[in-house]
Short mmCIF file of C-alpha atoms in Angstrom, two decimals:
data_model
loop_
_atom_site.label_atom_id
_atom_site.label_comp_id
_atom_site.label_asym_id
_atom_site.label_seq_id
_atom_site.Cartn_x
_atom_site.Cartn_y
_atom_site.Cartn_z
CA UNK A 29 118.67 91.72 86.52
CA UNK A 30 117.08 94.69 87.79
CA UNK A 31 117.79 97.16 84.40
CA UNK A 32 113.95 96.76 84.23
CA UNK A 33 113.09 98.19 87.80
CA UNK A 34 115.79 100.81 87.17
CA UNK A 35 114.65 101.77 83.97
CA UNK A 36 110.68 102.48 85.78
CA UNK A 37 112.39 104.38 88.69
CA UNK A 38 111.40 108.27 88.50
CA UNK A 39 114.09 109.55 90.76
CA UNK A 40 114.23 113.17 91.60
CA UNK A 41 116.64 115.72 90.23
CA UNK A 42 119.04 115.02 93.27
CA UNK A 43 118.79 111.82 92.13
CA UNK A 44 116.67 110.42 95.49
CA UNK A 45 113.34 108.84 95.83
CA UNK A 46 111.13 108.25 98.79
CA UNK A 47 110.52 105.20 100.24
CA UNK A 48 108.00 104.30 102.92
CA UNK A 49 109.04 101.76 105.56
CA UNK A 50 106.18 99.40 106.17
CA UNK A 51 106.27 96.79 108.89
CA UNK A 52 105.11 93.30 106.55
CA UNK A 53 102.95 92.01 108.76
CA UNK A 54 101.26 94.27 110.99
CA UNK A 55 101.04 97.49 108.09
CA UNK A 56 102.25 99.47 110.49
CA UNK A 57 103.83 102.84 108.29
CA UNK A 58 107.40 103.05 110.04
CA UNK A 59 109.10 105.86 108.48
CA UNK A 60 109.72 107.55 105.06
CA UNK A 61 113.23 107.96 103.66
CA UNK A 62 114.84 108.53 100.93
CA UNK A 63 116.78 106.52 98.60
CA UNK A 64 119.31 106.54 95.81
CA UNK A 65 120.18 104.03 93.14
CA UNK A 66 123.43 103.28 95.21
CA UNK A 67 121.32 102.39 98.67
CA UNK A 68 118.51 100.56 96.44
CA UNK A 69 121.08 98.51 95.05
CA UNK A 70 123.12 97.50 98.46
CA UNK A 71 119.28 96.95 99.91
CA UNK A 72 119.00 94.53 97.06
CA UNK A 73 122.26 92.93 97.47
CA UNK A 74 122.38 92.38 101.19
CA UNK A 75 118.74 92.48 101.94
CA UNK A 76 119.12 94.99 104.74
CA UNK A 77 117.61 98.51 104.22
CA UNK A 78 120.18 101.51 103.25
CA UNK A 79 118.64 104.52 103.03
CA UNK A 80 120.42 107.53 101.62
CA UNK A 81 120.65 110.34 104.29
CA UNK A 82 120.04 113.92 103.01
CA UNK A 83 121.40 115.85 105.40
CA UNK A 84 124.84 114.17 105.95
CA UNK A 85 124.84 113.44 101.70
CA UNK A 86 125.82 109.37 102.25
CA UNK A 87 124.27 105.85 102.60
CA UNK A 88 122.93 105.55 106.06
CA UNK A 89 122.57 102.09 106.49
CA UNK A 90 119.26 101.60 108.63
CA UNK A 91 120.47 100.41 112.23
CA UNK A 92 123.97 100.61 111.52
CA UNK A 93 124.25 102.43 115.01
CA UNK A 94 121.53 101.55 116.91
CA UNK A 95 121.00 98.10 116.12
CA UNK A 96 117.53 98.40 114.75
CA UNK A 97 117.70 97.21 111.65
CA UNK A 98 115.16 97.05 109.05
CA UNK A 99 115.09 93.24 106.81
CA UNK A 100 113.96 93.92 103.34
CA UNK A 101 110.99 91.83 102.71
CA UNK A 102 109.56 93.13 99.54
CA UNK A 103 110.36 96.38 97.38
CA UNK A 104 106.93 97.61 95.38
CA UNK A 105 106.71 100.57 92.84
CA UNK A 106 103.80 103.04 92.66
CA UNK A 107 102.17 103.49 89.10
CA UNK A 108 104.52 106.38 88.60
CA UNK A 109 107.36 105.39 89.53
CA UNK A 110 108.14 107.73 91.80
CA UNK A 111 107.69 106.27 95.40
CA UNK A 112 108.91 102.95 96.57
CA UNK A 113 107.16 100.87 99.54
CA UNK A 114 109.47 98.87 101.29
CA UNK A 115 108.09 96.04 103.21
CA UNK A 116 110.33 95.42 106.12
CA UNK A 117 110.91 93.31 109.17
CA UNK A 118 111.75 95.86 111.69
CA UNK A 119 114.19 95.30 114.36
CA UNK A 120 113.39 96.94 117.77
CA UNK A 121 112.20 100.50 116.66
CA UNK A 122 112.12 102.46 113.41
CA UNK A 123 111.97 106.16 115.31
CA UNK A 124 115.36 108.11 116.39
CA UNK A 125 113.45 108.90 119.48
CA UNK A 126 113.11 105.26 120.37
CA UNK A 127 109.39 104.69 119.21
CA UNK A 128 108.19 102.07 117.07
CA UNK A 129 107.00 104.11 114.24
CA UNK A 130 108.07 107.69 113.33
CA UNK A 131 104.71 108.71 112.65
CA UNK A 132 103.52 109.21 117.08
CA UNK A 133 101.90 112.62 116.74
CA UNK A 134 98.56 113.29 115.72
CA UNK A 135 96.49 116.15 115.47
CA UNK A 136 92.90 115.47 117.08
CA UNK A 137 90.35 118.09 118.17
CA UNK A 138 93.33 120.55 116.66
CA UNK A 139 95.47 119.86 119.10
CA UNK A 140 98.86 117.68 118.78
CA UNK A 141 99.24 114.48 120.94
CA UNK A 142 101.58 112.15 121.36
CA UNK A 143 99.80 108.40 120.39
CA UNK A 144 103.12 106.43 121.41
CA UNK A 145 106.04 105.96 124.17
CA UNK A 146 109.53 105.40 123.68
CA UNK A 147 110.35 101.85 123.41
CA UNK A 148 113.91 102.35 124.28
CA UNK A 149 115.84 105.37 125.02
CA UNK A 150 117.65 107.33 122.57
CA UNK A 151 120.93 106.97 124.70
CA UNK A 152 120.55 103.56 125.16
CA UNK A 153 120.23 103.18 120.83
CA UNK A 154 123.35 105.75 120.12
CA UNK A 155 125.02 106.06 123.67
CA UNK A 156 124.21 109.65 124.24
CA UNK A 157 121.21 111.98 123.97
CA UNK A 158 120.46 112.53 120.28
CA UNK B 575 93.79 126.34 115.88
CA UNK B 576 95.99 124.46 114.25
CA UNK B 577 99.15 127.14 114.78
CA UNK B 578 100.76 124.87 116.86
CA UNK B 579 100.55 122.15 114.12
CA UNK B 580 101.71 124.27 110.91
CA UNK B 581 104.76 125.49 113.25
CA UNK B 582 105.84 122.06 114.08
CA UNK B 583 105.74 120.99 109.95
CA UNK B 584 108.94 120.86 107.55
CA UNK B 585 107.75 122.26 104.49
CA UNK B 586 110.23 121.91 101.90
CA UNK B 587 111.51 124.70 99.55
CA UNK B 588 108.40 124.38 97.26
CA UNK B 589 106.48 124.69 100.25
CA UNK B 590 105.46 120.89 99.89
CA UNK B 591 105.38 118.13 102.38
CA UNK B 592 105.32 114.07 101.31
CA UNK B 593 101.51 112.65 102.31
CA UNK B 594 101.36 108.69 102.54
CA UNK B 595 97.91 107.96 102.72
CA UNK B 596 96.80 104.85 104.46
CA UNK B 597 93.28 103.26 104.74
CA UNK B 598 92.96 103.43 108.49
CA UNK B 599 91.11 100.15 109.13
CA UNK B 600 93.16 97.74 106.67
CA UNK B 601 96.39 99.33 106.85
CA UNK B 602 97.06 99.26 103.16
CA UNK B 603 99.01 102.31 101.64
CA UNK B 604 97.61 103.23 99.01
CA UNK B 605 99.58 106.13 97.46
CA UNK B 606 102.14 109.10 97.86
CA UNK B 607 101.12 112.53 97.21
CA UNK B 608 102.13 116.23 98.16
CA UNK B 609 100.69 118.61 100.38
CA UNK B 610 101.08 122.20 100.51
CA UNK B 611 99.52 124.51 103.84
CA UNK B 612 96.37 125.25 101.61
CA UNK B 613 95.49 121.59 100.49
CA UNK B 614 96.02 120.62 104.36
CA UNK B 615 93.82 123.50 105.68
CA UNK B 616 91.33 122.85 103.08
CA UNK B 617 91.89 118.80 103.94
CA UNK B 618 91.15 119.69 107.89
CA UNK B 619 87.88 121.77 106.81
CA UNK B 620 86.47 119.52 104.66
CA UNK B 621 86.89 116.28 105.94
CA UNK B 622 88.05 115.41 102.52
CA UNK B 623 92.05 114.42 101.44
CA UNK B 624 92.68 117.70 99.42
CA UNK B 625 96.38 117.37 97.87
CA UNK B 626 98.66 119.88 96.03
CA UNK B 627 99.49 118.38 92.44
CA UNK B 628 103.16 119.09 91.29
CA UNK B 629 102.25 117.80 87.83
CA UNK B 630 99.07 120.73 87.34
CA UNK B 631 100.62 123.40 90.33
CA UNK B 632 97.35 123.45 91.75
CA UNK B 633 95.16 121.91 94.53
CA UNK B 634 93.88 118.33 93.60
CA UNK B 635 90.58 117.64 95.12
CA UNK B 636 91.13 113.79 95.76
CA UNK B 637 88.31 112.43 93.47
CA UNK B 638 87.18 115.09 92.57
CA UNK B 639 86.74 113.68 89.05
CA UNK B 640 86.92 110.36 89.59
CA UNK B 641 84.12 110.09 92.34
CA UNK B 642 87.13 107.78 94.51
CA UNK B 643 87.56 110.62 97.16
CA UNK B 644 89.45 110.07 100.57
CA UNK B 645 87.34 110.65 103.83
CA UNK B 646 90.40 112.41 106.30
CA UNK B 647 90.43 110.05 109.83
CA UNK B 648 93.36 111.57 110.93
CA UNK B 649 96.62 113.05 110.09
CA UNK B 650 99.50 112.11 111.76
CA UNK B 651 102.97 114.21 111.41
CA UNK B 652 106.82 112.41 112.11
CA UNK B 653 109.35 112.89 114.43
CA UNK B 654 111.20 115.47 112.16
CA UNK B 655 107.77 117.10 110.82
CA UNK B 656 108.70 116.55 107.29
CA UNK B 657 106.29 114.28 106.52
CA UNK B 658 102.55 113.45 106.92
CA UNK B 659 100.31 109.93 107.20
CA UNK B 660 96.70 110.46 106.72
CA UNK B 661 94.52 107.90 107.44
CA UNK B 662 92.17 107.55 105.07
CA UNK B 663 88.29 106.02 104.34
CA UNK B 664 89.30 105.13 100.59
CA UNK B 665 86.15 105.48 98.13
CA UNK B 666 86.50 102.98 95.34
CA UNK B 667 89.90 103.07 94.40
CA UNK B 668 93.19 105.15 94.89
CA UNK B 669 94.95 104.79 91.97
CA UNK B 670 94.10 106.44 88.56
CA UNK B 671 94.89 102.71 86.66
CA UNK B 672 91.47 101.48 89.04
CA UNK B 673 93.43 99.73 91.25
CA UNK B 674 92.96 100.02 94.75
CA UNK B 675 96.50 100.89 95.77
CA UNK B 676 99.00 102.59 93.71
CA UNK B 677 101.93 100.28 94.49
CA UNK B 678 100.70 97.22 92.79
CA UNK B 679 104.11 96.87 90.90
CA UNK B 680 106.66 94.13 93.13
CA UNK B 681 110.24 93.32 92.76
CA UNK B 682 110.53 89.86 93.17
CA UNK B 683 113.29 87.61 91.84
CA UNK B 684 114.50 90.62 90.05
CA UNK B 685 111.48 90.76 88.00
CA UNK B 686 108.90 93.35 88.13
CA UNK B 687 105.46 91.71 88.36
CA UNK B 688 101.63 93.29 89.01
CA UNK B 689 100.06 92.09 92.22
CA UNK B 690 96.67 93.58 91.90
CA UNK B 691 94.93 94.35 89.04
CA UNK B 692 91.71 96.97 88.30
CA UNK B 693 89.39 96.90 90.16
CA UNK B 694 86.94 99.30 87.58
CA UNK B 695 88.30 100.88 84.22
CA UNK B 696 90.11 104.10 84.10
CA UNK B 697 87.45 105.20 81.14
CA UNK B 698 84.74 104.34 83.87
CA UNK B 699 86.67 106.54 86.24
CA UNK B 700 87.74 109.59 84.03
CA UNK B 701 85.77 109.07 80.92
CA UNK B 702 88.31 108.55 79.08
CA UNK B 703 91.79 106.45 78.21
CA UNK B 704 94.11 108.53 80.68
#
């Protein structure tokens, strides 16, 4: 059923794609990932995100952990087909470090600042400090 | 000024870092493109979204063409620095098929459909069929 989406899908030569997490209601940008055919598929079948984690080379299945969980509302394609935006109902908080978003520093008058505060703590999402 | 900034960013071996760009009052993402430290210098002088093109190896002027530049807000970095969010005053449109956003193409029911259509011509844009 989805042969069609595949067959669009401009996946990189590792075989991976980035996808940006969007919260569906607010447009809040979450997070970027990346995904494989494998991880786009599960998120298909059990509507929960899987992402596909580059640096330990396996599905990471979004929240499987921490408990923050990402619903998959609606998967879009960009005119290239190299991008997916993945419109999600976030569970608690997208960020590692316990903030909402990923995306809490920005640069203003050249400086860095932080524009958000932990949610939750990172030991109290995976037990111990990450 | 901005020392602090390029030492806290992931490029990756190509020297290229993932930029969602976002128009800051709507919240709509409207595309995916690459950065390198040049196209993000030149983006911070300027005032204007100044990408790296994979496609041509060489900076891409955001509208440069087209007349549908991108007016930098602000530029946001994630937790692991390996990617960027600009927010963005969109000109016109973002995507070269004169829609708005690039990710007009939705999965739903396992069939892809177009959610937005153009919004001006891509001849009107670039003169020609691209």
């Amino acid at each position: 059923m989805t042969d069609e989406f595949f067959s669009r899908v401009a996946f990189n030569p590792d075989g991976l794609i980035p996808a940006i997490a969007q919260q569906h209601d607010t447009g809040e940008v979450l997070m970027l990932a990346w995904m494989n055919r494998e991880s786009i598929e599960e998120s298909l079948a059990t509507g929960q995100v899987c992402y596909f984690s580059r640096s330990r080379q396996k599905l990471w299945r979004k929240g499987e952990t921490s408990g923050q969980t990402q619903k998959l509302i609606e998967l879009r394609l960009d005119c290239d087909g190299d991008t997916l935006l993945l419109l999600v109902a976030q569970t608690g908080v997208a960020c590692h470090t316990g903030r909402r978003t990923c995306f809490y520093t920005a640069l203003r008058d050249g400086a860095l600042i932080e524009i958000a505060s932990p949610e939750t703590s990172p030991e109290s999402l995976y037990g111990r400090k990450p």
